[in-house]
Structure formats: structure tokens, C-alpha cells
Amino acid sequence: MAAEPLVRLESVTKEYRSAAVPVHALRDVTLSLPPGELCIVHGRSGSGKTTLLNMIGGLDRPSAGRVEVDGLEISSLPEQALVEYRRETIGFVFQAFGLIPILTAAENVEVPLRLRRVEPEERATRVHDLLRLVDLADRANHRPQELSGGEQQRVAIARALANEPRLLIADEPTGQVDSQRARTIMDLLRRLIDERGVSVIVATHDPILIAMASQAGELSDGAVAAQENGAPPS
């Protein structure tokens, strides 16, 4: 029996009004994404990938339609409930890493735990475990400028996992690293699915990464052009 979708969008439209000309970022998007999989949203620049991720992550609201994640209709939640949803359910990874320059790798990973007032001893244990998970335990005391681009992105992934989210959303996570490091990052995301049970949604336009997906959806001019299942790599 097939599992219920973790993410479901029904007739989602997003329109931005700028001056006299409205911009249609999403057009009547309907799709579903399963739990426990590596799902990739791809398309050319300007196709609506980031807007779609923002809808799923509760960073933006649709102009029309419905967004449901893990059985919760987030498109109609009040702002405070959205804050809790983002904190408890979602982990975000961005192309630009978003690390705080004056903090070490460990301190960057610790930030979400401090915001939740997790006890110091538990914070230290979880930070160590997360850096070990992304193979950076030996870089814990290095600041971002002392790390490679791939290492910085892995720190960002560890930070995104600090609050044990159900869903990890990554917007072009390999956009600033070379192809070898990109493969390392995608292999890490697959390992998170297998070992931690995290579901992962990635926006990219890299065909090598698209081929690694369990499920892929293509956007074109804000609309779904195709949605297909793929086989996990052996």
C-alpha cells in the first residue's frame, strides 16, 4: 500500500504584483511528493523552483490553492503557527550557506539549539553528533572562511538538522561547489534519508543531480511540465 504523500500542492498559484505588470511565479501547480525520498524540483532559472520551495517551507503564501505538509494545511496557518511549523518541521539549506562568519562550525550548528534553549550538555552532544554525521568533526573549531565551499555547505546541512526536522528543503545546495563536491553533498543527503529518515526536497538545474532523484518534477514558466519517478542509484 502506497504511503500518503508528505507534501501535497493543489492548484497552487503565486502572483506578484509589481508596477502595472503582474508576475506569475507559479501557475496552477498540482503535485505530490512522497515521504522518505530524495525529491528534486528542476527547471531553468526563473521557472519557479525557489517560489515552490518557499510555499512548502512556509516562507510565502500562495495567491490561490492549497499547500499541505505532513497532513497540515500550511497555506492557511496564522503567522505564529507558521513560525512553529518552520522551527519544528522544516530544515532549510540555501545556496549561499548562510553561516555566521565570526562563529566556528560548531557554534553555527549550535545556533538553532540555543534559540530553543536546549541545555548546554545536550547542545554539545548534538553538535558533535551532527558534525560527525557530515564528516566534519575534525573541523568543529574552524570558522567559515577556513573551510572549503563543500565543507561550508555540509556545516549548513548539519545546522539545518539541529532541530531534527521531518523535511529538509535545499535550494540549489550545490550551486557554489564543483561537481565532485556536489556529488559528495548529494550522497550525504541520500545518507540522511537512509539513516535518519529525513525527507529531502532539492531545487536544482544540474542534470547529474537530477539523475540521482527518487522522484523529480520539472517546472517551466511556473507550471509543472513533467513529474516522474526515478530509481535510486545502486
Short mmCIF file of C-alpha atoms in Angstrom, two decimals:
data_model
loop_
_atom_site.label_atom_id
_atom_site.label_comp_id
_atom_site.label_asym_id
_atom_site.label_seq_id
_atom_site.Cartn_x
_atom_site.Cartn_y
_atom_site.Cartn_z
CA MET A 1 0.00 0.00 0.00
CA ALA A 2 1.49 3.33 -1.07
CA ALA A 3 2.36 5.82 1.64
CA GLU A 4 0.44 9.06 1.90
CA PRO A 5 2.30 11.98 0.30
CA LEU A 6 4.36 14.06 2.70
CA VAL A 7 3.86 17.16 0.56
CA ARG A 8 0.78 17.91 -1.50
CA LEU A 9 0.08 21.02 -3.58
CA GLU A 10 -3.32 21.53 -5.15
CA SER A 11 -3.83 24.17 -7.85
CA VAL A 12 -1.23 26.47 -6.30
CA THR A 13 -0.79 29.85 -7.97
CA LYS A 14 1.52 32.65 -6.88
CA GLU A 15 1.27 36.10 -8.40
CA TYR A 16 3.48 39.05 -7.53
CA ARG A 17 2.18 42.48 -8.49
CA SER A 18 4.96 44.85 -9.45
CA ALA A 19 4.01 48.17 -11.03
CA ALA A 20 1.39 47.53 -13.72
CA VAL A 21 2.56 44.07 -14.76
CA PRO A 22 1.83 41.05 -12.53
CA VAL A 23 4.44 38.30 -12.37
CA HIS A 24 3.09 34.73 -12.34
CA ALA A 25 5.73 32.79 -10.39
CA LEU A 26 3.56 29.66 -10.10
CA ARG A 27 0.62 28.69 -12.29
CA ASP A 28 -1.92 26.14 -11.08
CA VAL A 29 0.71 23.74 -9.70
CA THR A 30 -0.58 20.36 -8.53
CA LEU A 31 1.90 17.74 -7.36
CA SER A 32 2.64 15.36 -4.52
CA LEU A 33 5.93 14.24 -3.02
CA PRO A 34 6.36 11.03 -1.01
CA PRO A 35 7.96 10.69 2.44
CA GLY A 36 11.43 9.26 2.93
CA GLU A 37 12.66 10.10 -0.54
CA LEU A 38 15.07 12.42 -2.35
CA CYS A 39 12.77 14.59 -4.46
CA ILE A 40 14.16 17.07 -6.94
CA VAL A 41 12.45 20.08 -8.47
CA HIS A 42 14.26 21.23 -11.58
CA GLY A 43 13.89 23.75 -14.36
CA ARG A 44 15.64 26.72 -15.85
CA SER A 45 16.33 29.91 -13.89
CA GLY A 46 13.07 31.78 -13.36
CA SER A 47 10.95 28.65 -13.71
CA GLY A 48 9.52 28.96 -10.19
CA LYS A 49 11.67 26.48 -8.25
CA THR A 50 12.52 28.78 -5.34
CA THR A 51 8.95 30.05 -5.10
CA LEU A 52 7.72 26.45 -4.90
CA LEU A 53 10.16 25.66 -2.09
CA ASN A 54 9.09 28.83 -0.28
CA MET A 55 5.49 27.63 -0.40
CA ILE A 56 6.39 24.23 1.04
CA GLY A 57 8.65 25.80 3.66
CA GLY A 58 6.04 28.29 4.83
CA LEU A 59 8.16 31.28 3.80
CA ASP A 60 5.48 32.55 1.42
CA ARG A 61 1.78 32.06 0.86
CA PRO A 62 0.02 31.14 -2.39
CA SER A 63 -2.29 33.60 -4.10
CA ALA A 64 -4.61 30.65 -4.68
CA GLY A 65 -4.61 26.92 -3.99
CA ARG A 66 -3.67 24.68 -1.10
CA VAL A 67 -0.32 23.52 0.37
CA GLU A 68 -0.31 20.55 2.74
CA VAL A 69 2.74 19.11 4.53
CA ASP A 70 2.55 16.05 6.77
CA GLY A 71 -1.23 16.36 6.93
CA LEU A 72 -1.14 20.04 7.92
CA GLU A 73 -2.57 22.68 5.60
CA ILE A 74 0.12 25.32 5.97
CA SER A 75 -1.28 27.72 3.38
CA SER A 76 -3.98 28.83 5.83
CA LEU A 77 -1.96 28.89 9.06
CA PRO A 78 -1.66 32.13 11.07
CA GLU A 79 1.82 33.63 11.25
CA GLN A 80 2.72 32.32 14.72
CA ALA A 81 1.72 28.79 13.74
CA LEU A 82 3.89 29.14 10.62
CA VAL A 83 6.86 30.12 12.79
CA GLU A 84 6.36 26.96 14.84
CA TYR A 85 5.96 24.87 11.68
CA ARG A 86 9.24 26.18 10.25
CA ARG A 87 11.03 25.62 13.54
CA GLU A 88 9.67 22.14 14.27
CA THR A 89 9.11 20.52 10.87
CA ILE A 90 11.46 22.13 8.32
CA GLY A 91 15.21 22.45 7.93
CA PHE A 92 16.46 24.92 5.31
CA VAL A 93 19.69 24.75 3.28
CA PHE A 94 20.47 27.66 0.98
CA GLN A 95 22.88 28.08 -1.93
CA ALA A 96 24.77 30.87 -0.13
CA PHE A 97 25.34 28.71 3.00
CA GLY A 98 24.24 31.49 5.40
CA LEU A 99 26.86 30.73 8.03
CA ILE A 100 27.76 33.40 10.61
CA PRO A 101 31.38 34.40 9.82
CA ILE A 102 32.53 35.07 13.39
CA LEU A 103 31.30 31.69 14.68
CA THR A 104 33.05 28.34 14.36
CA ALA A 105 31.45 25.42 12.55
CA ALA A 106 30.28 24.01 15.90
CA GLU A 107 28.89 27.35 17.03
CA ASN A 108 26.98 27.77 13.76
CA VAL A 109 25.39 24.34 14.16
CA GLU A 110 24.55 25.23 17.78
CA VAL A 111 22.57 28.38 16.92
CA PRO A 112 19.14 26.69 16.45
CA LEU A 113 19.62 24.76 19.69
CA ARG A 114 20.42 27.95 21.60
CA LEU A 115 17.28 29.57 20.20
CA ARG A 116 15.28 26.65 21.59
CA ARG A 117 17.12 26.93 24.93
CA VAL A 118 18.40 23.37 24.81
CA GLU A 119 20.59 22.59 27.83
CA PRO A 120 24.35 23.10 27.26
CA GLU A 121 25.31 19.46 27.76
CA GLU A 122 22.69 18.25 25.29
CA ARG A 123 23.69 21.01 22.84
CA ALA A 124 27.32 19.90 22.91
CA THR A 125 26.39 16.27 22.33
CA ARG A 126 24.07 17.02 19.42
CA VAL A 127 26.52 19.41 17.76
CA HIS A 128 29.25 16.79 17.96
CA ASP A 129 26.94 14.10 16.55
CA LEU A 130 25.81 16.33 13.68
CA LEU A 131 29.31 17.35 12.67
CA ARG A 132 30.35 13.71 12.78
CA LEU A 133 27.35 12.85 10.60
CA VAL A 134 28.56 15.24 7.89
CA ASP A 135 32.19 14.11 8.34
CA LEU A 136 33.39 17.40 9.81
CA ALA A 137 34.06 16.54 13.44
CA ASP A 138 37.70 17.48 12.93
CA ARG A 139 36.72 20.94 11.61
CA ALA A 140 34.49 21.90 14.53
CA ASN A 141 36.62 24.85 15.62
CA HIS A 142 37.20 26.31 12.16
CA ARG A 143 35.39 29.45 11.04
CA PRO A 144 33.62 29.56 7.65
CA GLN A 145 36.49 31.36 5.88
CA GLU A 146 38.76 28.50 6.90
CA LEU A 147 36.52 25.91 5.22
CA SER A 148 36.04 24.97 1.57
CA GLY A 149 32.72 25.64 -0.14
CA GLY A 150 31.73 21.99 0.18
CA GLU A 151 32.63 21.97 3.87
CA GLN A 152 30.62 25.14 4.48
CA GLN A 153 27.59 23.58 2.82
CA ARG A 154 27.93 20.47 4.98
CA VAL A 155 28.03 22.68 8.08
CA ALA A 156 24.84 24.34 6.81
CA ILE A 157 23.23 20.91 6.40
CA ALA A 158 24.25 19.94 9.94
CA ARG A 159 22.74 23.20 11.25
CA ALA A 160 19.51 22.51 9.32
CA LEU A 161 19.27 19.13 11.05
CA ALA A 162 19.82 20.51 14.56
CA ASN A 163 16.12 20.58 15.44
CA GLU A 164 15.50 17.13 13.93
CA PRO A 165 13.16 18.27 11.14
CA ARG A 166 10.86 15.92 9.29
CA LEU A 167 11.62 17.65 5.97
CA LEU A 168 14.84 19.17 4.64
CA ILE A 169 14.45 21.81 1.92
CA ALA A 170 17.58 22.65 -0.10
CA ASP A 171 17.60 25.44 -2.69
CA GLU A 172 20.48 24.92 -5.16
CA PRO A 173 22.68 23.40 -2.41
CA THR A 174 25.45 22.57 -4.89
CA GLY A 175 25.34 25.82 -6.85
CA GLN A 176 28.61 27.17 -5.42
CA VAL A 177 30.73 24.00 -5.40
CA ASP A 178 32.43 21.94 -8.09
CA SER A 179 30.98 18.70 -9.49
CA GLN A 180 32.95 16.40 -7.18
CA ARG A 181 31.86 18.27 -4.04
CA ALA A 182 28.33 18.45 -5.43
CA ARG A 183 28.25 14.68 -5.65
CA THR A 184 29.53 14.43 -2.07
CA ILE A 185 26.72 16.70 -0.85
CA MET A 186 24.05 14.77 -2.72
CA ASP A 187 25.43 11.46 -1.40
CA LEU A 188 25.19 12.96 2.10
CA LEU A 189 21.55 13.92 1.55
CA ARG A 190 20.78 10.36 0.45
CA ARG A 191 22.53 9.02 3.54
CA LEU A 192 20.37 11.28 5.73
CA ILE A 193 17.29 9.71 4.19
CA ASP A 194 18.55 6.19 4.83
CA GLU A 195 19.98 6.75 8.33
CA ARG A 196 17.80 9.49 9.79
CA GLY A 197 14.51 9.04 7.94
CA VAL A 198 14.58 12.66 6.78
CA SER A 199 12.68 13.56 3.61
CA VAL A 200 14.60 15.86 1.26
CA ILE A 201 13.42 18.24 -1.44
CA VAL A 202 16.11 19.84 -3.60
CA ALA A 203 15.81 22.55 -6.24
CA THR A 204 18.48 22.33 -8.93
CA HIS A 205 19.08 22.53 -12.65
CA ASP A 206 22.10 20.19 -12.63
CA PRO A 207 21.31 17.08 -14.77
CA ILE A 208 23.78 14.91 -12.82
CA LEU A 209 21.91 15.62 -9.59
CA ILE A 210 18.51 15.19 -11.21
CA ALA A 211 19.55 11.66 -12.21
CA MET A 212 20.08 10.82 -8.51
CA ALA A 213 16.49 11.61 -7.52
CA SER A 214 13.88 9.12 -6.37
CA GLN A 215 11.28 11.47 -7.83
CA ALA A 216 11.68 14.55 -9.99
CA GLY A 217 9.34 17.32 -11.04
CA GLU A 218 10.10 19.82 -13.78
CA LEU A 219 8.83 23.40 -13.74
CA SER A 220 8.59 25.63 -16.78
CA ASP A 221 7.30 29.20 -16.59
CA GLY A 222 5.78 28.48 -13.19
CA ALA A 223 3.86 25.37 -14.27
CA VAL A 224 4.55 21.66 -13.87
CA ALA A 225 5.96 20.40 -17.16
CA ALA A 226 6.64 16.83 -16.01
CA GLN A 227 6.73 14.64 -12.90
CA GLU A 228 8.41 11.27 -12.91
CA ASN A 229 9.79 8.59 -10.63
CA GLY A 230 13.43 7.59 -10.73
CA ALA A 231 15.43 4.71 -9.42
CA PRO A 232 17.85 5.33 -6.53
CA PRO A 233 21.46 4.87 -7.52
CA SER A 234 22.97 1.48 -6.76
#
